[in-house]
Short mmCIF file of C-alpha atoms (C1' of nucleotides) in Angstrom, two decimals:
data_model
loop_
_atom_site.label_atom_id
_atom_site.label_comp_id
_atom_site.label_asym_id
_atom_site.label_seq_id
_atom_site.Cartn_x
_atom_site.Cartn_y
_atom_site.Cartn_z
CA UNK A 286 -7.57 -17.20 -30.39
CA UNK A 287 -11.27 -17.49 -31.11
CA UNK A 288 -12.42 -14.73 -28.80
CA UNK A 289 -11.47 -11.06 -28.57
CA UNK A 290 -12.16 -8.38 -26.01
CA UNK A 291 -14.97 -6.74 -27.97
CA UNK A 292 -17.78 -7.91 -25.69
CA UNK A 293 -15.75 -7.07 -22.59
CA UNK A 294 -15.19 -3.56 -23.93
CA UNK A 295 -18.94 -3.33 -24.58
CA UNK A 296 -19.57 -4.39 -20.99
CA UNK A 297 -17.09 -1.80 -19.80
CA UNK A 298 -18.80 1.03 -21.63
CA UNK A 299 -22.08 0.10 -19.99
CA UNK A 300 -20.74 -0.45 -16.46
CA UNK A 301 -17.64 1.63 -15.96
CA UNK A 302 -17.38 3.93 -12.96
CA UNK A 303 -16.82 7.62 -13.46
CA UNK A 304 -13.38 8.14 -11.86
CA UNK A 305 -11.33 11.32 -11.98
CA UNK A 306 -8.25 9.77 -13.59
CA UNK A 307 -10.46 8.55 -16.44
CA UNK A 308 -11.33 12.14 -17.37
CA UNK A 309 -7.78 13.15 -18.15
CA UNK A 310 -5.07 12.30 -20.66
CA UNK A 311 -2.39 13.87 -18.47
CA UNK A 312 0.23 11.15 -18.10
CA UNK A 313 1.29 12.61 -14.75
CA UNK A 314 -2.18 12.19 -13.24
CA UNK A 315 -2.64 8.76 -14.81
CA UNK A 316 0.71 7.75 -13.30
CA UNK A 317 -0.27 9.03 -9.84
CA UNK A 318 -3.53 7.12 -10.02
CA UNK A 319 -1.79 3.91 -11.07
CA UNK A 320 0.67 4.09 -8.20
CA UNK A 321 -2.10 4.79 -5.67
CA UNK A 322 -4.14 1.90 -6.99
CA UNK A 323 -1.36 -0.64 -6.57
CA UNK A 324 -2.67 -3.22 -4.13
CA UNK A 325 -5.29 -0.66 -3.15
CA UNK A 326 -9.02 -0.48 -3.83
CA UNK A 327 -10.59 2.51 -5.57
CA UNK A 328 -12.65 3.39 -2.52
CA UNK A 329 -9.56 3.53 -0.37
CA UNK A 330 -7.44 5.52 -2.78
CA UNK A 331 -9.90 7.98 -4.29
CA UNK A 332 -9.67 10.70 -1.63
CA UNK A 333 -5.89 10.34 -1.49
CA UNK A 334 -5.73 10.84 -5.25
CA UNK A 335 -7.83 14.01 -5.15
CA UNK A 336 -5.83 15.53 -2.30
CA UNK A 337 -2.51 14.52 -3.86
CA UNK A 338 -3.03 15.98 -7.34
CA UNK A 339 -4.59 19.09 -5.82
CA UNK A 340 -1.43 19.74 -3.80
CA UNK A 341 1.02 18.33 -6.37
CA UNK A 342 -0.64 19.07 -9.76
CA UNK A 343 2.44 18.36 -11.90
CA UNK A 344 5.91 16.85 -12.00
CA UNK A 345 7.72 20.04 -11.06
CA UNK A 346 5.56 20.72 -8.01
CA UNK A 347 6.06 17.17 -6.78
CA UNK A 348 9.81 17.23 -7.39
CA UNK A 349 10.14 20.57 -5.54
CA UNK A 350 8.29 19.32 -2.46
CA UNK A 351 9.94 17.86 0.66
CA UNK A 352 9.65 14.09 1.01
CA UNK A 353 8.17 14.58 4.47
CA UNK A 354 5.27 16.52 3.00
CA UNK A 355 4.71 13.95 0.27
CA UNK A 356 4.55 11.28 2.98
CA UNK A 357 2.08 13.41 4.91
CA UNK A 358 -0.25 13.18 1.93
CA UNK A 359 0.34 9.43 1.81
CA UNK A 360 -0.20 8.88 5.55
CA UNK A 361 -2.59 5.99 6.19
CA UNK A 362 -2.47 4.59 2.66
CA UNK A 363 0.27 2.02 3.26
CA UNK A 364 3.15 0.79 1.15
CA UNK A 365 5.02 4.01 1.73
CA UNK A 366 7.81 3.15 -0.71
CA UNK A 367 5.26 4.17 -3.33
CA UNK A 368 5.36 7.74 -2.04
CA UNK A 369 9.14 7.78 -1.75
CA UNK A 370 9.47 6.47 -5.31
CA UNK A 371 6.91 8.98 -6.66
CA UNK A 372 9.01 11.76 -5.31
CA UNK A 373 12.20 10.19 -6.58
CA UNK A 374 10.71 9.61 -10.04
CA UNK A 375 9.49 13.21 -10.24
CA UNK A 376 13.05 14.31 -9.64
CA UNK A 377 14.23 11.83 -12.31
CA UNK A 378 11.75 13.30 -14.83
CA UNK A 379 12.93 16.76 -13.94
CA UNK A 380 16.58 16.06 -14.51
CA UNK A 381 16.37 13.54 -17.34
CA UNK A 382 13.39 14.87 -19.33
CA UNK A 383 13.20 18.54 -18.34
CA UNK A 384 10.08 17.92 -16.30
CA UNK A 385 8.14 16.53 -19.27
CA UNK A 386 6.58 13.14 -18.57
CA UNK A 387 8.16 10.62 -21.01
CA UNK A 388 5.90 9.04 -23.64
CA UNK A 389 8.07 5.99 -24.22
CA UNK A 390 7.38 2.67 -22.51
CA UNK A 391 11.03 1.94 -21.78
CA UNK A 392 11.60 5.38 -20.35
CA UNK A 393 8.50 5.14 -18.17
CA UNK A 394 9.66 1.70 -17.04
CA UNK A 395 12.93 3.28 -15.93
CA UNK A 396 11.21 5.53 -13.40
CA UNK A 397 11.49 4.66 -9.72
CA UNK A 398 8.60 2.53 -8.52
CA UNK A 399 7.40 1.75 -12.03
CA UNK A 400 7.36 -1.89 -13.06
CA UNK A 401 5.94 -3.62 -16.13
CA UNK A 402 2.36 -3.21 -15.03
CA UNK A 403 2.51 0.56 -14.42
CA UNK A 404 4.62 1.20 -17.52
CA UNK A 405 2.05 -0.66 -19.64
CA UNK A 406 -0.84 1.14 -17.94
CA UNK A 407 0.52 4.67 -18.29
CA UNK A 408 1.83 4.22 -21.85
CA UNK A 409 -1.40 2.66 -23.04
CA UNK A 410 -3.84 4.93 -21.17
CA UNK A 411 -2.00 8.19 -21.81
CA UNK A 412 -0.34 7.47 -25.19
CA UNK A 413 -2.33 4.49 -26.53
CA UNK A 414 0.83 2.42 -26.82
CA UNK A 415 0.20 -1.28 -27.49
CA UNK A 416 1.24 -2.77 -24.15
CA UNK A 417 -1.10 -5.14 -22.35
CA UNK A 418 -1.39 -4.62 -18.60
CA UNK A 419 -1.13 -7.70 -16.42
CA UNK A 420 -2.45 -7.03 -12.94
CA UNK A 421 -4.41 -9.13 -10.47
CA UNK A 422 -7.61 -8.55 -12.42
CA UNK A 423 -6.10 -9.59 -15.72
CA UNK A 424 -4.62 -12.75 -14.20
CA UNK A 425 -8.05 -13.67 -12.91
CA UNK A 426 -9.98 -12.87 -16.09
CA UNK A 427 -7.54 -14.57 -18.45
CA UNK A 428 -7.01 -17.64 -16.24
CA UNK A 429 -10.75 -18.22 -16.16
CA UNK A 430 -11.56 -17.26 -19.72
CA UNK A 431 -8.88 -19.51 -21.18
CA UNK A 432 -8.78 -22.07 -18.39
CA UNK A 433 -5.11 -21.53 -17.56
CA UNK A 434 -4.16 -23.16 -14.26
CA UNK A 435 -0.46 -22.26 -14.26
CA UNK A 436 0.23 -20.58 -10.90
CA UNK A 437 0.19 -16.82 -11.43
CA UNK A 438 3.01 -16.30 -8.92
CA UNK A 439 5.40 -18.70 -10.64
CA UNK A 440 8.07 -17.70 -13.12
CA UNK A 441 6.45 -19.66 -15.92
CA UNK A 442 3.01 -18.35 -14.98
CA UNK A 443 4.14 -14.73 -15.14
CA UNK A 444 5.67 -15.32 -18.57
CA UNK A 445 2.70 -17.31 -19.86
CA UNK A 446 0.09 -14.75 -18.77
CA UNK A 447 2.18 -11.88 -20.04
CA UNK A 448 2.27 -13.44 -23.49
CA UNK A 449 -1.39 -14.36 -23.39
CA UNK A 450 -2.34 -10.82 -22.37
CA UNK A 451 -0.29 -9.35 -25.21
CA UNK A 452 -1.93 -11.69 -27.71
CA UNK A 453 -5.36 -10.83 -26.37
CA UNK A 454 -4.71 -7.08 -26.52
CA UNK A 455 -6.87 -5.10 -28.94
CA UNK A 456 -4.11 -3.25 -30.77
CA UNK A 457 -6.62 -0.82 -32.30
CA UNK A 458 -7.37 0.66 -28.88
CA UNK A 459 -4.99 -0.58 -26.19
CA UNK A 460 -6.02 1.97 -23.59
CA UNK A 461 -9.69 1.07 -23.86
CA UNK A 462 -8.91 -2.67 -23.86
CA UNK A 463 -6.70 -2.44 -20.77
CA UNK A 464 -9.19 -0.36 -18.77
CA UNK A 465 -12.03 -2.62 -19.83
CA UNK A 466 -10.27 -5.80 -18.76
CA UNK A 467 -9.31 -4.42 -15.36
CA UNK A 468 -12.73 -2.93 -14.63
CA UNK A 469 -14.33 -6.19 -15.79
CA UNK A 470 -12.17 -8.06 -13.32
CA UNK A 471 -12.84 -5.61 -10.55
CA UNK A 472 -16.63 -5.52 -10.88
CA UNK A 473 -17.81 -8.62 -12.78
CA UNK A 474 -15.17 -11.36 -12.77
CA UNK A 475 -14.57 -10.91 -9.04
CA UNK A 476 -12.47 -13.32 -6.94
CA UNK A 477 -15.28 -14.83 -4.89
CA UNK A 478 -18.73 -15.85 -6.17
CA UNK A 479 -18.83 -13.94 -9.46
CA UNK A 480 -22.28 -13.62 -11.04
CA UNK A 481 -21.49 -15.68 -14.09
CA UNK A 482 -25.16 -15.69 -15.15
CA UNK A 483 -24.72 -11.98 -15.87
CA UNK A 484 -21.38 -12.35 -17.64
CA UNK A 485 -21.24 -11.38 -21.33
CA UNK A 486 -18.49 -13.91 -22.12
CA UNK A 487 -19.56 -16.92 -20.03
CA UNK A 488 -20.34 -18.82 -23.22
CA UNK A 489 -16.66 -18.55 -24.18
CA UNK A 490 -15.31 -19.02 -20.64
CA UNK A 491 -13.45 -22.29 -20.19
CA UNK A 492 -13.64 -22.08 -16.38
CA UNK A 493 -17.41 -21.50 -16.53
CA UNK A 494 -17.97 -24.41 -18.92
CA UNK A 495 -15.85 -26.75 -16.80
CA UNK A 496 -17.15 -25.47 -13.45
CA UNK A 497 -13.67 -24.33 -12.40
CA UNK A 498 -14.36 -20.64 -11.81
CA UNK A 499 -13.88 -20.92 -8.05
CA UNK A 500 -10.53 -22.64 -8.50
CA UNK A 501 -8.95 -20.02 -10.79
CA UNK A 502 -6.55 -18.31 -10.73
CA UNK A 503 -4.11 -20.69 -9.04
CA UNK A 504 -1.66 -19.23 -6.52
CA UNK A 505 1.06 -21.23 -4.80
CA UNK A 506 2.83 -19.17 -2.21
CA UNK A 507 1.34 -18.48 1.14
CA UNK A 508 2.49 -15.54 3.23
CA UNK A 509 4.02 -16.47 6.51
CA UNK A 510 2.97 -14.23 9.34
CA UNK A 511 5.57 -13.19 11.88
CA UNK A 512 5.07 -11.42 15.18
CA UNK A 513 6.69 -8.17 16.22
CA UNK A 514 6.49 -6.45 19.59
CA UNK A 515 6.75 -2.66 19.71
CA UNK A 516 6.90 -0.72 22.97
CA UNK A 517 6.37 2.98 22.25
CA UNK A 518 7.17 5.72 24.74
CA UNK A 519 4.82 8.68 24.64
CA UNK A 520 6.71 11.25 26.67
CA UNK A 521 5.02 14.31 28.19
CA UNK A 522 7.43 17.16 28.67
CA UNK A 523 5.93 20.62 29.25
CA UNK A 524 3.19 20.14 26.65
CA UNK A 525 5.64 18.65 24.19
CA UNK A 526 6.63 15.14 23.19
CA UNK A 527 9.51 13.46 21.32
CA UNK A 528 9.42 11.76 17.94
CA UNK A 529 11.97 10.24 15.59
CA UNK A 530 12.09 9.42 11.90
CA UNK A 531 12.37 5.80 10.85
CA UNK A 532 15.38 5.49 8.56
CA UNK A 533 15.99 1.75 8.33
CA UNK A 534 14.81 -0.38 5.41
CA UNK A 535 11.88 -1.61 7.39
CA UNK A 536 8.16 -1.10 7.76
CA UNK A 537 7.05 2.55 7.81
CA UNK A 538 10.40 3.82 6.51
CA UNK A 539 10.67 7.63 6.68
CA UNK A 540 7.53 7.98 8.75
CA UNK A 541 7.74 9.36 12.30
CA UNK A 542 7.19 7.54 15.56
CA UNK A 543 7.62 7.87 19.30
CA UNK A 544 10.79 6.54 20.90
CA UNK A 545 10.63 2.79 20.42
CA UNK A 546 11.85 -0.25 22.22
CA UNK A 547 11.34 -3.36 20.13
CA UNK A 548 11.43 -6.71 21.85
CA UNK A 549 10.97 -10.34 20.92
CA UNK A 550 7.99 -10.81 23.26
CA UNK A 551 5.47 -8.79 25.19
CA UNK A 552 7.15 -6.88 27.99
CA UNK A 553 5.72 -6.40 31.47
CA UNK A 554 6.08 -2.83 32.75
CA UNK A 555 9.01 -3.83 35.04
CA UNK A 556 10.80 -5.46 32.08
CA UNK A 557 10.34 -2.32 30.03
CA UNK A 558 11.69 -0.11 32.81
CA UNK A 559 14.76 -2.25 33.24
CA UNK A 560 15.46 -2.52 29.50
CA UNK A 561 18.94 -1.11 28.64
CA UNK A 562 17.49 1.17 25.97
CA UNK A 563 14.85 2.53 28.37
CA UNK A 564 17.59 3.29 30.87
CA UNK A 565 19.62 5.03 28.18
CA UNK A 566 16.65 7.09 26.95
CA UNK A 567 15.98 8.50 30.42
CA UNK A 568 19.60 8.54 31.61
CA UNK A 569 20.18 11.23 34.22
CA UNK A 570 16.57 12.33 34.52
CA UNK A 571 15.64 12.39 38.20
CA UNK A 572 11.89 12.13 37.93
CA UNK A 573 10.51 9.60 35.42
CA UNK A 574 6.82 9.06 36.11
CA UNK A 575 4.99 6.21 34.41
CA UNK A 576 1.56 7.74 33.89
CA UNK A 577 -0.13 4.84 32.11
CA UNK A 578 0.47 1.95 29.75
CA UNK A 579 -2.07 1.34 27.00
CA UNK A 580 -3.63 -2.03 26.47
CA UNK A 581 -1.77 -4.12 23.93
CA UNK A 582 -2.82 -3.07 20.46
CA UNK A 583 -2.82 -5.77 17.81
CA UNK A 584 -2.04 -4.28 14.41
CA UNK A 585 -2.62 -6.70 11.57
CA UNK A 586 -0.64 -6.49 8.37
CA UNK A 587 -0.59 -8.98 5.53
CA UNK A 588 2.65 -10.52 6.69
CA UNK A 589 3.03 -9.26 10.24
CA UNK A 590 1.14 -9.30 13.49
CA UNK A 591 2.32 -6.35 15.49
CA UNK A 592 1.69 -6.20 19.22
CA UNK A 593 2.19 -2.68 20.44
CA UNK A 594 1.94 -0.77 23.70
CA UNK A 595 2.14 2.96 24.27
CA UNK A 596 3.53 3.90 27.66
CA UNK A 597 2.89 7.47 28.73
CA UNK A 598 5.76 8.90 30.72
CA UNK A 599 5.99 12.30 32.32
CA UNK A 600 9.33 14.10 32.80
CA UNK A 601 10.32 17.63 33.77
CA UNK A 602 13.80 17.76 32.35
CA UNK A 603 15.53 16.48 29.25
CA UNK A 604 18.90 14.87 28.55
CA UNK A 605 21.40 14.32 25.75
CA UNK A 606 19.53 11.32 24.32
CA UNK A 607 16.22 13.13 24.08
CA UNK A 608 17.80 16.32 22.75
CA UNK A 609 18.81 14.35 19.65
CA UNK A 610 15.15 13.56 18.90
CA UNK A 611 12.55 15.89 17.41
CA UNK A 612 10.74 17.79 20.14
CA UNK A 613 7.25 18.70 19.05
CA UNK A 614 4.27 20.42 20.66
CA UNK A 615 1.25 18.12 20.86
CA UNK A 616 -0.74 20.55 18.72
CA UNK A 617 1.86 20.24 15.96
CA UNK A 618 1.90 16.45 15.70
CA UNK A 619 -0.31 16.64 12.63
CA UNK A 620 2.57 18.12 10.66
CA UNK A 621 4.25 14.71 10.65
CA UNK A 622 3.40 11.45 8.92
CA UNK A 623 2.71 8.55 11.27
CA UNK A 624 1.64 4.94 10.81
CA UNK A 625 -1.98 4.02 11.30
CA UNK A 626 -0.98 2.25 14.49
CA UNK A 627 0.34 5.49 15.97
CA UNK A 628 -2.51 7.58 14.50
CA UNK A 629 -5.05 5.31 16.20
CA UNK A 630 -3.25 5.74 19.52
CA UNK A 631 -3.23 9.51 19.10
CA UNK A 632 -6.92 9.55 18.23
CA UNK A 633 -7.78 7.51 21.33
CA UNK A 634 -5.63 9.74 23.47
CA UNK A 635 -7.28 12.86 22.11
CA UNK A 636 -10.72 11.41 22.79
CA UNK A 637 -9.68 10.53 26.34
CA UNK A 638 -8.53 14.10 26.96
CA UNK A 639 -11.94 15.40 25.92
CA UNK A 640 -13.76 13.13 28.39
"C1'" DG B 241 13.45 -15.79 -6.47
"C1'" DA B 242 11.56 -15.56 -2.04
"C1'" DG B 243 10.65 -12.25 1.23
"C1'" DG B 244 9.38 -7.60 2.57
"C1'" DC B 245 6.33 -3.85 2.36
"C1'" DG B 246 0.18 -1.39 4.83
"C1'" DT B 247 -4.34 -0.89 5.23
"C1'" DG B 248 -9.18 -1.86 5.14
"C1'" DG B 249 -13.09 -4.56 3.56
"C1'" DG B 250 -15.83 -8.59 2.62
"C1'" DA B 251 -17.25 -13.45 3.07
"C1'" DT C 99 -12.61 -15.19 13.97
"C1'" DT C 100 -10.04 -16.03 10.24
"C1'" DC C 101 -8.83 -15.79 5.77
"C1'" DC C 102 -8.08 -13.71 1.36
"C1'" DC C 103 -7.54 -10.25 -0.83
"C1'" DA C 104 -6.72 -4.97 -4.06
"C1'" DA C 105 -4.91 -1.67 -10.59
"C1'" DG C 106 2.98 -4.25 -7.71
"C1'" DC C 107 7.63 -3.20 -6.98
"C1'" DC C 108 12.18 -3.77 -5.09
"C1'" DT C 109 16.04 -6.38 -3.33
#
DNA sequence: GAGGCGTGGGA
DNA sequence: TTCCCAAGCCT
């Protein structure tokens, strides 16, 4: 290997952003930041990080909290399994390591929600252990620098890049090396139209010299988008409404939502009213008034297109079905974690009420 | 090992 | 508009 990371580390020290998790050696806070930053940009995660560590400053505080509250702090950030696993891992650390964050790579790797990337990041950044991180940035930087066109999402690609990253690692300062490589990928060696004329290693970059920068890294799989149709029932009952907690292994698990009728296509109002579940939900209630049905909301996820409606329904009595749900005053809805889709509906509704 | 899991931003 | 993505992990 005829190039090392020295000039990338130099670039990092000149260009790095001042971020809160870079001003601490607390493995707990470094861990929290790494989980938040999974598949998430710094700008999106920064405020969440600050609020989260303010409310849950250490392992014991996090482990002692209710999952519902942890999810409240995660609301809107996405990939909610991260929050569930953070809570689970805090409990693991409590019971297995007396609340002291482990300093060993294998032990860190054993925590819920921690894979090879996060274990390498936390052990190198907090304990300077010699493990190279391999994240999306590193794939991109290494594939271009060394001209590797093995697909990064293939079994051989994962192995090849993992070995390359470990060889490339500056064992004298693994934490610095890892941060430098990721920041370099995030700010300089960006996915689209990088400014190679400003790059400190372009002279050594195989992709630059062969004009292949725009074609690296190589990825094979393409996500297939499926449609889902969600018909939510926003029920008005004496200033209160009904919500339920999602418990299935599905999108938004453990978040709250309004009573839901999922269908395989868009439903006209008459189809919704005659749906067996709708009939069951309002069974025995004499006066069920359809106040309004929202326009269809298209909620775009990476792998799903969700078409959702919110039907506002007014009732003056309850029944056995509804009594099994959580009845909540409208003013108290902010105590529960909801998906962005539902939050956006609630924000629109609140604005409408003010008009 | 392929599919599932969120959200928001930029070209 | 449409596409790709952004510091992955789990099953």
